[in-house]
């Protein structure tokens, strides 16, 4: 059974801090890993990672995949209150099925 | 605009009643999914469908049923057999056979009184 674990479960920081969220996976015949941000309702897509060691970047957010360590990190620099959300990661297996982790709840205080 | 529409957004149900959550997409996606999310937790797969008139159970299918009579529609029925149905339900879709982005609806929050 495929498994994705995220850490920490929750995190409280102040505006301007840098945070690193972790995602580890045990996915049969792993294909790719996705990161989503969920504020109140629908998760919104952030990144898809398929190649190890190649950083994806969007503004203050960046993510990288380490296939050797079966893990990924999501970095957020200069955090803002608008970054407060649940961050979800999910891994695809060869059967094109996606398994989600439990999420990391980030709260950014002013 | 293309997207996924879920309704109702909020629903209250008495114990013992079946309820049906609607999910409609105009993205022309073949694959559709239903997830359940409990407070502070990730997403768990209930059912999925990759083609009309065919669907498969996910990890937590007990107490739920689905149908896929049209490509655009994938309704979920929460039956009285579901012991703890209060949760946030998300419908999603994507292009089949591609490990790409999963598109989500806005969700339906079900509360059992």
CSV table of C-alpha atoms in Angstrom, one decimal, chain A residues 1 9 31-32 34 36 38 40-45 48 50 86 88 92-103 105, chain B residues 9-10 33 35 37 39-43 45 48 50 59 88 90 94-106 109:
chain,number,residue,atom,x,y,z
A,1,UNK,CA,0.0,0.0,0.0
A,9,UNK,CA,1.8,18.3,11.3
A,31,UNK,CA,6.2,8.5,-11.1
A,32,UNK,CA,5.8,12.0,-9.7
A,34,UNK,CA,2.6,17.0,-6.5
A,36,UNK,CA,-1.0,21.7,-3.3
A,38,UNK,CA,-5.5,24.5,0.5
A,40,UNK,CA,-10.4,27.1,2.8
A,41,UNK,CA,-11.9,24.9,0.1
A,42,UNK,CA,-10.4,23.5,-3.1
A,43,UNK,CA,-6.7,22.7,-3.1
A,44,UNK,CA,-4.8,24.7,-5.6
A,45,UNK,CA,-1.9,23.2,-7.5
A,48,UNK,CA,4.7,18.7,-9.9
A,50,UNK,CA,9.3,14.2,-11.6
A,86,UNK,CA,-2.8,23.4,4.7
A,88,UNK,CA,-0.6,18.8,0.8
A,92,UNK,CA,1.7,9.1,-8.2
A,93,UNK,CA,2.4,5.4,-8.8
A,94,UNK,CA,2.8,3.6,-12.1
A,95,UNK,CA,-0.9,2.8,-12.1
A,96,UNK,CA,-1.6,6.6,-12.2
A,97,UNK,CA,-3.1,6.6,-8.7
A,98,UNK,CA,-2.4,9.5,-6.4
A,99,UNK,CA,-1.9,9.0,-2.7
A,100,UNK,CA,-2.1,12.1,-0.4
A,101,UNK,CA,-0.2,12.8,2.7
A,102,UNK,CA,-1.9,14.1,5.9
A,103,UNK,CA,-1.0,17.7,5.2
A,105,UNK,CA,-1.0,23.2,8.6
B,9,UNK,CA,-21.8,23.6,-0.6
B,10,UNK,CA,-23.3,22.9,2.8
B,33,UNK,CA,-12.5,11.2,-8.1
B,35,UNK,CA,-12.2,12.4,-1.6
B,37,UNK,CA,-11.3,15.3,4.2
B,39,UNK,CA,-10.6,18.4,10.1
B,40,UNK,CA,-6.9,19.0,9.9
B,41,UNK,CA,-6.2,16.0,7.8
B,42,UNK,CA,-5.3,15.0,4.3
B,43,UNK,CA,-7.5,13.6,1.5
B,45,UNK,CA,-10.0,8.4,-1.7
B,48,UNK,CA,-12.9,6.9,-8.7
B,50,UNK,CA,-11.9,6.5,-15.5
B,59,UNK,CA,-9.6,3.3,0.3
B,88,UNK,CA,-15.7,17.8,3.8
B,90,UNK,CA,-14.0,17.0,-2.6
B,94,UNK,CA,-8.0,14.9,-14.5
B,95,UNK,CA,-6.8,13.8,-17.9
B,96,UNK,CA,-6.6,10.0,-17.9
B,97,UNK,CA,-3.4,8.1,-18.2
B,98,UNK,CA,-1.4,11.2,-17.3
B,99,UNK,CA,0.4,11.8,-14.0
B,100,UNK,CA,-0.6,15.5,-14.0
B,101,UNK,CA,-2.5,18.0,-12.1
B,102,UNK,CA,-5.7,17.0,-10.4
B,103,UNK,CA,-8.3,19.7,-10.6
B,104,UNK,CA,-10.7,20.1,-7.6
B,105,UNK,CA,-14.2,21.4,-7.0
B,106,UNK,CA,-14.9,23.8,-4.2
B,109,UNK,CA,-19.4,20.1,3.7
